Amino acid sequence: MARHLITSAIPYINGIKHLGNLIGSQLPADLFARYQRARGHEVMFLCATDEHGTPAELAAAKAGKPVDEYCREMHAIQSEIADGFRLSFDHFGRSSSPQNHRLTQHFAGRLAQAGLIEEVSEKQVYSNADGRFLPDRYIEGTCPNCGYDKARGDQCENCTIQLNPTDLINPRSAVSGSSDLEVRETKHLHLRQSAMKDKLDQWIDSQVDWPVLTTSIAKKWLHDGDGLQDRGITRDLDWGIPVKKGDQDWPGMEDKVFYVWFDAPIEYIACGGEWAEAHGKTDADWERWWRTDKGADDVRYTQFMGKDNVPFHTLSFPATIMGSGEPWKLVDYIKSFNYLNYDGGQFSTSQGRGVFMDQALEILPADYWRWWLLSHAPENSDSEFTWENFQASVNKDLADVLGNFVSRVTKFCRSKFGEEVPAGGDYGPQEQALIDDLTRRIRAYEAHMDAIEIRKAAGELRAIWVAGNEYLQSAEPWAKFKTDPDAAAAVVRLSLNLIRLYAVLSQPFIPDAAATLMTAMNTDDDSWPDDVEQALSALPAGHGFAVPDVLFRKITDEEREDWQTRFSGTRDG
RNA sequence: GGGCCUGUAGCUCAGUUGGUUAGAGCAGUCCGCUCAUAACGGAUUGGUCGCAGGUUCAAGUCCUGCCGGGCCUACCA
């Protein structure tokens, strides 16, 4: 039995995420976690909310709430929606947890001891009206290059030129609009990533089987220009993890907090501690996943994320772990995704464009979304959601191919033999051919799932569903029943077993439908079909079952058009 | 500006280290079946593989240039 540690990129606390965020990390991670559990492996699947940073403070202020209260509420909401999508986290933690406070401060202390932290004095823009330092992109002004009057302090969106806030003409706060700004001197800690450049480079080079998307982004950062740059890991904010050197104060760093991108990945580890606390476990119970000196040496760690998160996971976080000099578990495989676009443009949280997770669940059950998103996962390039494609795929794959198969088999059996697995007849060459075909296909399905080739796995699963229809068509139990009821009984017996098999194989993709099928088949035998012939005899003659309700209803043209209109504009406040 | 990814049938995509007549699903057309959510099965139409050169006995695959789409470029996270 292997041990799989799986983490999904942690979603930012600021609002409800859209379907592009979902397919970019949490959903594929859940698919992999469910699959590995189904194969009988031990899995620890962790996710959390990323709660610190300027956007969280501003969102809380806008909502008129203290930031900790705002985060607590948003965590509860995101957690509930994650449940709605059947994301099977072992724990859904919070980067603001006490565990993460301690661990982040611990890492900073270790890095300082190792000489990998440098104190740097820099100039930052301070807004007197807002009473806070502002990140570069929260300063607006006129672009000195093209004259665009809403250029941001880091870059002009109009002419794409790189800027410093001080380059802007008539700079103002993007928060309040105030032009009462001044440049202040402030001291920050930098992580000396440059000192670890060669070590990181060698580590990346040794990962030959990682997706090109992952390694190419890492290489770019390692070798672009002067090579990997040091990175500020502190900020002048109120909300965050106070800067400390382990449990000691850090002179000169009072009133500062760690930068979210320093503490967010550490939350992957801290989340293990939160899991232990929530389940009455000991430190040893989570450390056996995270400390190679305490049992994690046989753990396989896989991370899932969108491409925008790759630099932090391939460079900054490994630098933190390596630099600590302690035996924390490093990632073994990084699966990264491109973006999902929405009907000709981009999904956008800030503009409210596209379908958001809460809205999706309001109009259709999770399985519909899970199937479409996973079978169209943007693995090789950006992909696109259109309502036409969604309707066509869901109706054909889920309703016609899988759902209708279940209907025709269970209803035929009920009308001819009653609601129990019929006895009589023997399996012949046709059945053997089906078993051989399924065996080949299931082995291919496993190979794709092991390699996290999601679209290929979905295609193979669909082909496995199709094989059932092909078999029924050629076996013709409705014709056989008239001349040789025993022969028809054998076909139906096999087909009913096929339904249980489909439930087991499909569960990682469509867990609710799988559960419905298991209940209808009146079984809790969810063992993986290592031996297909044996798996198809799990339900013996005489075993009772129930005809389930329609497994997947079809999306009508009217609904599609309605949704197309409803989601064409921006999300209501 | 620089870097990376990408352009294959009407649509969504596969095409391993270059190797026969380029594949799948959907849509279309025809046929079959009637157990079923008017579902299922079989067959079939459809592509000068973005364009132009080059290397090679052989190029969708390698090289060069051009055209189109996308992403990243380090203080949003």
XYZ file of C-alpha atoms (C1' of nucleotides) in Angstrom:
650
model
C 0.000 0.000 0.000
C 1.449 3.308 -1.103
C 1.034 6.568 0.767
C -0.080 9.654 -1.132
C 0.186 13.161 0.219
C -1.866 15.430 -2.038
C -2.328 19.189 -1.841
C -4.353 21.580 -3.936
C -3.272 25.199 -4.333
C -5.038 27.051 -1.577
C -7.753 29.416 -2.827
C -7.609 33.035 -1.772
C -10.132 34.000 0.879
C -11.417 36.969 -1.087
C -14.773 35.770 -2.443
C -16.194 32.725 -4.140
C -14.076 31.094 -6.792
C -15.150 30.462 -10.398
C -15.056 27.231 -12.393
C -11.652 28.111 -13.828
C -10.178 28.159 -10.325
C -11.910 24.875 -9.524
C -10.522 22.941 -12.497
C -7.110 24.545 -12.022
C -6.322 22.749 -8.786
C -8.976 21.540 -6.334
C -10.977 19.334 -8.690
C -8.090 17.454 -10.321
C -6.519 17.022 -6.889
C -9.790 15.539 -5.632
C -9.963 13.177 -8.611
C -6.469 11.925 -7.856
C -7.165 11.589 -4.128
C -10.369 9.645 -4.716
C -8.671 7.387 -7.234
C -5.749 6.564 -4.952
C -8.118 5.832 -2.078
C -10.191 3.598 -4.373
C -7.029 1.687 -5.246
C -6.617 0.990 -1.549
C -3.778 3.421 -0.893
C -3.418 5.634 2.135
C -4.168 9.242 1.258
C -3.776 12.586 3.021
C -5.521 15.245 0.943
C -5.096 18.787 2.257
C -6.374 22.174 1.221
C -7.032 25.474 2.998
C -7.930 29.082 2.486
C -5.175 31.622 1.880
C -6.253 34.421 4.161
C -3.568 37.064 4.463
C -2.613 40.023 2.320
C -3.905 43.372 1.184
C -6.920 42.132 -0.816
C -8.335 40.380 2.254
C -7.997 43.534 4.346
C -9.668 45.639 1.693
C -12.477 43.138 1.116
C -13.157 43.024 4.841
C -13.196 46.815 5.024
C -15.606 46.928 2.116
C -17.845 44.436 3.879
C -17.611 46.565 7.013
C -16.224 43.732 9.109
C -13.088 43.055 11.094
C -10.748 41.084 8.862
C -10.605 38.035 11.132
C -14.386 37.833 11.206
C -14.574 38.298 7.452
C -12.089 35.484 6.908
C -13.879 33.186 9.323
C -17.139 33.710 7.442
C -15.596 33.319 4.007
C -13.800 30.169 5.095
C -17.108 28.693 6.190
C -18.682 29.621 2.855
C -15.839 28.216 0.774
C -15.833 25.099 2.892
C -19.548 24.567 2.320
C -19.190 25.017 -1.441
C -16.251 22.602 -1.476
C -18.535 20.062 0.212
C -21.122 20.803 -2.457
C -18.639 19.839 -5.148
C -17.743 16.749 -3.112
C -14.132 17.810 -2.686
C -12.885 15.113 -0.361
C -10.313 17.010 1.667
C -9.082 15.218 4.728
C -8.909 18.716 6.129
C -9.767 22.165 4.769
C -7.665 24.440 6.894
C -6.858 28.125 7.195
C -3.528 29.845 6.624
C -4.363 32.048 9.628
C -4.370 29.043 11.975
C -2.233 29.023 15.134
C -0.382 26.044 13.666
C 0.627 28.096 10.654
C 1.647 31.035 12.818
C 4.015 28.818 14.764
C 5.378 26.968 11.768
C 5.894 30.054 9.603
C 7.780 31.769 12.425
C 9.753 28.577 12.954
C 10.803 28.417 9.293
C 11.820 32.073 9.333
C 13.977 31.410 12.407
C 15.659 28.430 10.781
C 16.322 30.365 7.575
C 17.810 33.236 9.581
C 20.098 30.802 11.429
C 21.218 29.407 8.083
C 22.115 32.912 6.906
C 19.424 32.903 4.247
C 17.547 35.961 5.459
C 18.726 39.434 4.670
C 17.367 42.685 6.076
C 16.863 45.207 3.315
C 15.825 48.806 3.634
C 13.547 49.883 0.833
C 11.259 52.709 -0.140
C 7.526 52.072 -0.235
C 4.576 54.269 -0.980
C 2.543 55.166 2.080
C -0.977 56.565 1.833
C -1.753 58.987 4.646
C -5.483 58.924 3.922
C -5.613 55.137 4.018
C -3.157 54.920 6.869
C -1.251 52.129 5.205
C 1.511 51.184 2.852
C 0.197 50.291 -0.586
C 1.465 47.538 -2.877
C 2.615 48.883 -6.227
C -0.460 47.791 -8.075
C -2.747 49.593 -5.645
C -1.383 52.901 -6.825
C -2.959 54.411 -9.915
C -1.867 57.271 -12.070
C -1.098 58.448 -15.563
C 1.354 56.356 -17.564
C 4.495 58.364 -18.433
C 4.857 56.294 -21.581
C 1.429 56.329 -23.191
C -0.628 58.750 -21.118
C -3.181 56.127 -20.041
C -4.762 57.577 -16.898
C -5.465 54.309 -15.039
C -1.984 52.820 -15.153
C -1.021 50.750 -12.127
C 2.135 51.244 -10.140
C 3.649 47.980 -11.340
C 2.623 48.054 -14.982
C 0.523 50.000 -17.444
C -2.258 47.744 -18.686
C -2.629 49.842 -21.786
C 0.920 49.829 -23.185
C 2.270 46.980 -20.967
C 5.358 48.925 -19.931
C 6.848 48.015 -16.543
C 6.588 50.825 -14.030
C 7.547 51.864 -10.551
C 4.929 53.732 -8.532
C 7.172 56.793 -8.556
C 7.091 56.798 -12.368
C 3.378 57.590 -12.375
C 2.141 61.089 -13.097
C -0.448 62.266 -10.550
C -0.300 59.091 -8.475
C -3.238 58.281 -6.227
C -4.393 55.476 -3.985
C -6.486 52.888 -5.817
C -8.204 52.235 -2.490
C -9.392 55.713 -1.534
C -8.416 57.797 -4.543
C -6.384 60.031 -2.267
C -3.287 61.671 -3.708
C -1.869 62.283 -0.249
C 0.942 59.806 -0.782
C 4.515 59.768 0.344
C 7.512 57.546 -0.066
C 8.697 56.115 3.228
C 11.707 54.124 4.161
C 10.852 50.695 5.555
C 12.889 47.642 6.426
C 11.982 44.164 5.132
C 13.283 40.638 5.212
C 14.358 39.017 1.971
C 14.736 35.310 1.391
C 18.086 34.763 -0.285
C 16.802 32.533 -3.057
C 19.776 33.525 -5.184
C 22.044 31.687 -2.761
C 20.105 28.505 -3.438
C 19.820 28.938 -7.180
C 22.179 26.107 -8.170
C 20.644 23.690 -5.714
C 17.143 24.477 -6.980
C 18.320 24.251 -10.567
C 19.743 20.785 -10.011
C 16.593 19.714 -8.236
C 14.388 20.910 -11.120
C 16.722 19.245 -13.626
C 16.296 15.931 -11.861
C 12.507 16.029 -12.393
C 12.415 14.612 -15.890
C 8.782 13.522 -15.943
C 7.167 16.766 -14.781
C 4.793 18.590 -17.142
C 6.603 20.960 -19.508
C 4.454 23.755 -18.186
C 5.907 23.219 -14.706
C 9.587 22.949 -15.575
C 9.620 25.644 -18.240
C 8.239 28.240 -15.855
C 10.748 27.231 -13.171
C 13.643 27.372 -15.635
C 12.571 30.751 -16.855
C 12.704 32.190 -13.339
C 16.013 30.484 -12.596
C 17.800 31.750 -15.686
C 16.034 34.890 -16.820
C 18.201 37.987 -16.675
C 20.467 37.849 -13.632
C 18.927 34.568 -12.522
C 16.758 33.830 -9.516
C 16.181 36.953 -7.468
C 15.880 37.285 -3.714
C 12.367 37.849 -2.564
C 10.780 40.029 0.094
C 8.952 37.861 2.597
C 7.525 40.546 4.880
C 4.927 43.298 4.514
C 3.735 46.331 6.418
C 0.221 45.123 7.168
C -1.913 44.560 10.256
C -3.400 41.237 9.198
C -0.972 38.364 8.929
C 1.561 36.324 10.812
C 3.744 38.596 12.991
C 7.394 38.502 12.041
C 9.286 36.444 14.579
C 12.436 34.378 14.665
C 10.951 31.141 15.897
C 9.394 32.134 19.238
C 11.777 35.080 19.670
C 11.037 38.679 18.773
C 12.749 40.040 15.690
C 14.226 43.432 16.575
C 13.300 46.084 14.073
C 10.516 43.963 12.630
C 7.824 44.899 15.105
C 4.424 45.620 13.515
C 5.310 43.699 10.366
C 3.862 40.462 9.085
C 5.083 37.766 6.740
C 4.153 38.053 3.084
C 1.319 35.710 2.109
C 3.449 33.868 -0.383
C 5.832 32.951 2.400
C 3.178 31.649 4.780
C 0.680 30.195 2.261
C 2.731 27.151 1.163
C 3.780 26.522 4.752
C 0.066 26.145 5.454
C 0.189 22.898 3.478
C 2.240 21.537 6.347
C 0.433 23.387 9.135
C -2.818 22.039 7.735
C -1.590 18.592 8.718
C -1.384 19.884 12.272
C -4.891 21.324 12.017
C -6.118 17.960 10.749
C -4.519 16.230 13.734
C -6.085 18.682 16.176
C -9.521 18.386 14.556
C -9.444 14.598 14.755
C -7.867 14.165 18.147
C -4.614 12.894 16.687
C -1.081 13.390 17.890
C 1.788 15.323 16.331
C 3.301 12.028 15.280
C 0.172 11.317 13.249
C 0.685 14.295 10.941
C 4.460 14.313 11.077
C 4.539 10.866 9.500
C 3.272 12.632 6.359
C 5.609 15.591 6.464
C 8.869 14.635 8.157
C 11.109 12.211 6.340
C 12.795 11.456 9.677
C 9.440 10.569 11.205
C 7.941 8.183 8.681
C 7.387 10.285 5.566
C 10.269 8.801 3.613
C 7.887 6.482 1.735
C 5.314 9.200 1.027
C 4.669 10.316 -2.547
C 3.770 14.024 -2.508
C 1.822 15.476 -5.442
C 0.818 19.133 -5.766
C -1.907 20.535 -8.027
C -2.072 24.155 -9.172
C -2.769 26.634 -11.957
C 0.202 27.874 -13.919
C 0.245 31.212 -12.124
C 1.259 29.423 -8.934
C 4.151 27.466 -10.397
C 7.054 29.780 -9.436
C 6.111 29.706 -5.769
C 5.840 25.924 -5.706
C 8.925 25.137 -7.778
C 11.238 27.742 -6.254
C 10.179 29.782 -3.211
C 8.624 26.997 -1.173
C 11.368 24.452 -1.960
C 13.902 27.157 -1.056
C 12.143 27.557 2.283
C 12.181 23.826 2.936
C 15.716 23.190 1.722
C 17.004 26.287 3.488
C 15.551 25.189 6.810
C 18.029 22.331 6.912
C 15.308 20.158 8.397
C 13.951 16.956 6.866
C 10.596 18.226 5.630
C 8.982 16.359 2.758
C 9.695 17.971 -0.623
C 7.191 17.663 -3.452
C 7.659 14.690 -5.807
C 5.385 15.739 -8.639
C 3.848 19.066 -9.625
C 0.806 18.887 -11.868
C 0.049 22.311 -13.289
C -2.833 23.521 -15.424
C -3.477 26.148 -18.017
C -6.533 28.379 -17.816
C -10.140 27.667 -18.589
C -11.727 30.449 -20.597
C -15.379 31.344 -20.594
C -17.280 31.681 -23.848
C -14.751 33.672 -25.822
C -13.042 35.487 -22.961
C -11.518 34.906 -19.582
C -13.200 33.984 -16.355
C -12.663 36.949 -14.098
C -13.175 37.188 -10.364
C -12.713 40.953 -10.329
C -15.138 41.509 -13.198
C -17.550 38.794 -12.112
C -17.412 37.156 -15.536
C -18.286 33.476 -15.958
C -19.874 30.886 -13.700
C -18.970 30.875 -10.027
C -18.968 27.805 -7.834
C -22.073 28.718 -5.846
C -24.039 29.575 -8.995
C -23.005 26.344 -10.691
C -24.410 24.279 -7.835
C -27.643 26.266 -7.916
C -28.414 25.169 -11.453
C -27.052 21.615 -11.633
C -25.662 18.929 -9.307
C -21.921 18.646 -8.790
C -21.441 15.580 -10.984
C -22.419 17.448 -14.171
C -19.748 20.049 -13.547
C -17.181 17.571 -12.353
C -17.538 15.462 -15.471
C -17.396 18.296 -17.942
C -14.559 20.138 -16.214
C -12.409 17.066 -15.691
C -12.986 15.648 -19.180
C -11.973 19.054 -20.595
C -9.207 19.884 -18.121
C -6.788 22.462 -19.601
C -3.758 20.192 -19.423
C -1.940 21.058 -22.632
C -3.278 24.482 -23.446
C -5.950 26.881 -22.340
C -9.399 25.433 -22.987
C -12.802 26.959 -23.285
C -16.155 26.537 -21.614
C -19.176 27.067 -23.853
C -22.741 26.255 -22.931
C -23.265 24.357 -26.199
C -20.306 22.120 -25.510
C -21.338 21.646 -21.908
C -24.879 20.655 -22.874
C -23.724 18.300 -25.625
C -21.064 16.556 -23.526
C -23.199 16.130 -20.447
C -26.269 14.912 -22.312
C -24.358 12.473 -24.462
C -21.832 11.103 -21.986
C -23.742 11.109 -18.728
C -27.415 10.833 -19.721
C -27.234 8.739 -22.908
C -24.170 6.574 -22.548
C -24.042 5.910 -18.802
C -27.456 6.862 -17.405
C -29.475 5.199 -20.117
C -27.424 2.030 -19.841
C -28.425 1.762 -16.199
C -32.065 2.379 -17.087
C -32.314 -0.172 -19.867
C -30.663 -2.896 -17.820
C -32.528 -2.387 -14.552
C -35.924 -1.806 -16.154
C -35.609 -4.783 -18.470
C -34.691 -6.994 -15.545
C -37.527 -5.722 -13.403
C -40.115 -6.390 -16.117
C -38.826 -9.855 -17.055
C -37.239 -11.259 -13.912
C -38.185 -8.937 -11.073
C -35.917 -6.804 -8.888
C -33.270 -9.364 -8.163
C -30.267 -10.678 -10.044
C -31.633 -13.522 -12.195
C -30.254 -17.046 -12.068
C -29.742 -19.412 -14.987
C -27.692 -19.563 -18.160
C -23.954 -19.517 -18.638
C -21.420 -17.022 -19.897
C -20.089 -17.719 -23.390
C -17.630 -16.262 -25.896
C -19.433 -12.927 -26.061
C -19.103 -12.462 -22.319
C -15.455 -13.518 -22.419
C -14.795 -10.993 -25.184
C -16.398 -8.274 -23.084
C -14.295 -9.227 -20.069
C -11.136 -9.148 -22.163
C -12.047 -5.784 -23.625
C -12.870 -4.332 -20.219
C -9.673 -5.686 -18.730
C -7.622 -3.952 -21.409
C -9.519 -0.724 -20.955
C -9.436 -0.716 -17.167
C -5.662 -1.259 -17.202
C -5.356 1.711 -19.596
C -7.628 3.768 -17.346
C -5.416 2.996 -14.364
C -2.294 3.961 -16.304
C -3.791 7.324 -17.234
C -4.966 7.990 -13.703
C -1.575 7.041 -12.255
C 0.070 9.456 -14.700
C -2.584 12.126 -13.929
C -3.518 12.311 -17.616
C -7.012 13.459 -16.824
C -8.620 13.895 -20.218
C -7.229 10.577 -21.407
C -8.571 8.887 -18.288
C -12.003 10.435 -18.882
C -11.969 9.217 -22.473
C -11.127 5.697 -21.389
C -13.845 5.712 -18.729
C -16.376 6.796 -21.327
C -15.216 3.971 -23.615
C -15.774 1.561 -20.736
C -19.372 2.814 -20.446
C -19.825 2.447 -24.228
C -18.614 -1.160 -24.054
C -21.666 -2.005 -21.958
C -24.036 -0.657 -24.577
C -22.172 -2.480 -27.336
C -22.428 -5.699 -25.392
C -26.155 -5.336 -24.725
C -26.815 -4.551 -28.354
C -25.044 -7.651 -29.603
C -26.263 -9.927 -26.794
C -29.913 -8.872 -27.309
C -31.424 -10.173 -24.086
C -34.870 -8.911 -25.208
C -34.710 -11.281 -28.213
C -33.156 -14.147 -26.275
C -35.869 -13.890 -23.630
C -38.499 -15.041 -26.108
C -36.710 -18.269 -27.020
C -34.262 -18.959 -24.204
C -35.005 -17.071 -20.937
C -31.977 -18.604 -19.213
C -29.661 -17.152 -21.817
C -31.316 -13.750 -21.335
C -30.905 -14.123 -17.584
C -27.154 -14.631 -17.974
C -26.867 -11.441 -20.029
C -28.869 -9.446 -17.488
C -26.887 -10.879 -14.577
C -23.656 -9.749 -16.185
C -25.119 -6.332 -17.060
C -26.317 -5.694 -13.510
C -22.814 -6.492 -12.320
C -21.531 -4.082 -14.908
C -23.478 -1.306 -13.185
C -21.668 -1.958 -9.912
C -18.370 -2.050 -11.791
C -19.168 1.304 -13.404
C -19.976 2.808 -10.037
C -16.589 1.772 -8.662
C -14.630 2.981 -11.679
C -16.568 6.240 -12.072
C -16.576 7.281 -8.427
C -13.519 9.581 -8.691
C -15.225 11.558 -11.457
C -18.888 11.452 -10.433
C -19.113 10.446 -6.765
C -22.822 11.178 -6.241
C -23.981 9.136 -9.221
C -21.628 6.357 -8.163
C -23.170 6.361 -4.689
C -26.663 6.281 -6.186
C -25.732 3.241 -8.249
C -24.185 1.433 -5.297
C -27.347 2.049 -3.282
C -29.576 0.888 -6.132
C -27.490 -2.230 -6.557
C -27.827 -2.743 -2.828
C -24.133 -3.303 -2.263
C -21.220 -1.741 -0.429
C -18.621 -3.801 -2.236
C -16.519 -1.046 -3.765
C -13.403 -3.148 -4.285
C -11.291 -2.207 -7.288
C -11.579 -4.609 -10.288
C -8.062 -6.028 -10.309
C -9.708 -9.159 -11.726
C -12.547 -8.105 -14.016
C -14.148 -11.537 -14.315
C -14.307 -11.807 -10.542
C -15.583 -8.246 -10.235
C -18.462 -9.133 -12.548
C -19.651 -11.864 -10.231
C -19.845 -9.677 -7.134
C -23.640 -9.597 -7.293
C -24.802 -13.234 -7.214
C -28.094 -14.669 -8.489
C -30.898 -13.791 -6.099
C -29.281 -10.530 -4.959
C -31.958 -7.844 -4.649
C -31.663 -4.410 -6.231
C -33.824 -1.366 -6.961
C -34.409 0.497 -10.207
C -32.860 3.928 -9.585
C -34.429 7.199 -10.652
C -33.088 8.766 -13.812
C -29.375 9.087 -13.082
C -28.747 12.215 -15.178
C -31.517 14.276 -16.667
C -30.779 16.082 -19.881
C -30.104 19.768 -20.213
C -32.791 21.236 -22.489
C -32.182 23.844 -25.161
C -34.344 26.264 -23.200
C -32.244 25.875 -20.086
C -29.058 26.310 -22.038
C -30.305 29.502 -23.631
C -31.534 30.777 -20.297
C -28.165 30.184 -18.638
C -26.330 31.641 -21.587
C -28.248 34.859 -21.092
C -28.105 34.819 -17.320
C -24.325 34.437 -17.217
C -23.465 36.642 -20.161
C -23.067 39.784 -18.098
C -21.379 40.274 -14.807
C -22.229 38.730 -11.532
C -24.575 40.782 -9.380
C -22.884 42.347 -6.392
C 11.168 43.854 -25.908
C 12.353 38.753 -23.915
C 10.774 33.695 -22.766
C 7.442 29.608 -23.041
C 3.097 27.106 -24.990
C -0.095 26.564 -29.138
C -2.289 26.357 -34.506
C -4.438 18.611 -37.072
C -11.995 16.993 -39.983
C -17.846 21.931 -38.981
C -16.754 21.606 -33.125
C -13.567 19.544 -28.918
C -9.159 17.123 -29.071
C -5.275 12.230 -29.711
C -1.021 11.621 -32.565
C 5.175 8.023 -28.461
C 12.118 8.448 -29.910
C 10.454 11.118 -37.951
C 8.433 5.140 -40.835
C 2.975 2.316 -44.858
C -3.530 4.540 -47.076
C -3.438 10.897 -40.419
C -7.089 8.917 -35.607
C -11.262 9.489 -31.516
C -15.725 11.766 -29.580
C -19.635 15.170 -31.003
C -22.448 17.124 -35.151
C -24.109 15.278 -40.423
C -25.800 11.037 -43.652
C -27.473 5.861 -44.206
C -28.806 1.156 -41.985
C -30.180 -1.902 -37.817
C -32.573 -2.635 -32.867
C -36.990 -1.705 -29.882
C -34.843 -3.330 -23.394
C -34.101 2.057 -22.363
C -33.752 9.046 -20.480
C -36.839 9.582 -28.958
C -32.006 6.401 -25.695
C -28.479 2.123 -28.034
C -25.479 -0.382 -32.033
C -23.205 -0.620 -37.036
C -21.515 1.851 -41.332
C -20.207 6.306 -43.604
C -19.141 11.688 -45.488
C -15.381 15.088 -44.036
C -8.503 17.141 -43.319
C -2.969 19.881 -49.388
C -1.952 18.481 -40.359
C -1.482 27.711 -40.116
C 1.882 29.490 -44.534
C 6.726 29.220 -47.140
C 11.359 27.056 -47.505
C 15.068 23.307 -45.795
C 17.294 18.401 -43.839
C 16.078 13.120 -45.034
C 15.165 7.176 -48.656
C 10.943 9.037 -45.545
C 8.272 15.116 -42.078
C 1.863 16.243 -38.629
C 6.612 14.872 -36.124
C 13.322 17.800 -36.975
C 15.541 22.993 -38.653
C 14.737 28.294 -40.457
C 11.497 32.328 -41.529
C 6.644 34.374 -41.559
C 1.290 34.689 -39.884
C -2.468 33.799 -35.991
C -3.972 32.497 -30.644
C -2.498 32.229 -25.441
C 0.403 32.668 -21.006
C 4.481 34.542 -17.989
C 7.863 38.560 -17.127
C 9.200 38.551 -10.040
C 5.172 44.199 -4.723
C -2.396 40.927 -6.576
C -2.431 36.351 -4.777
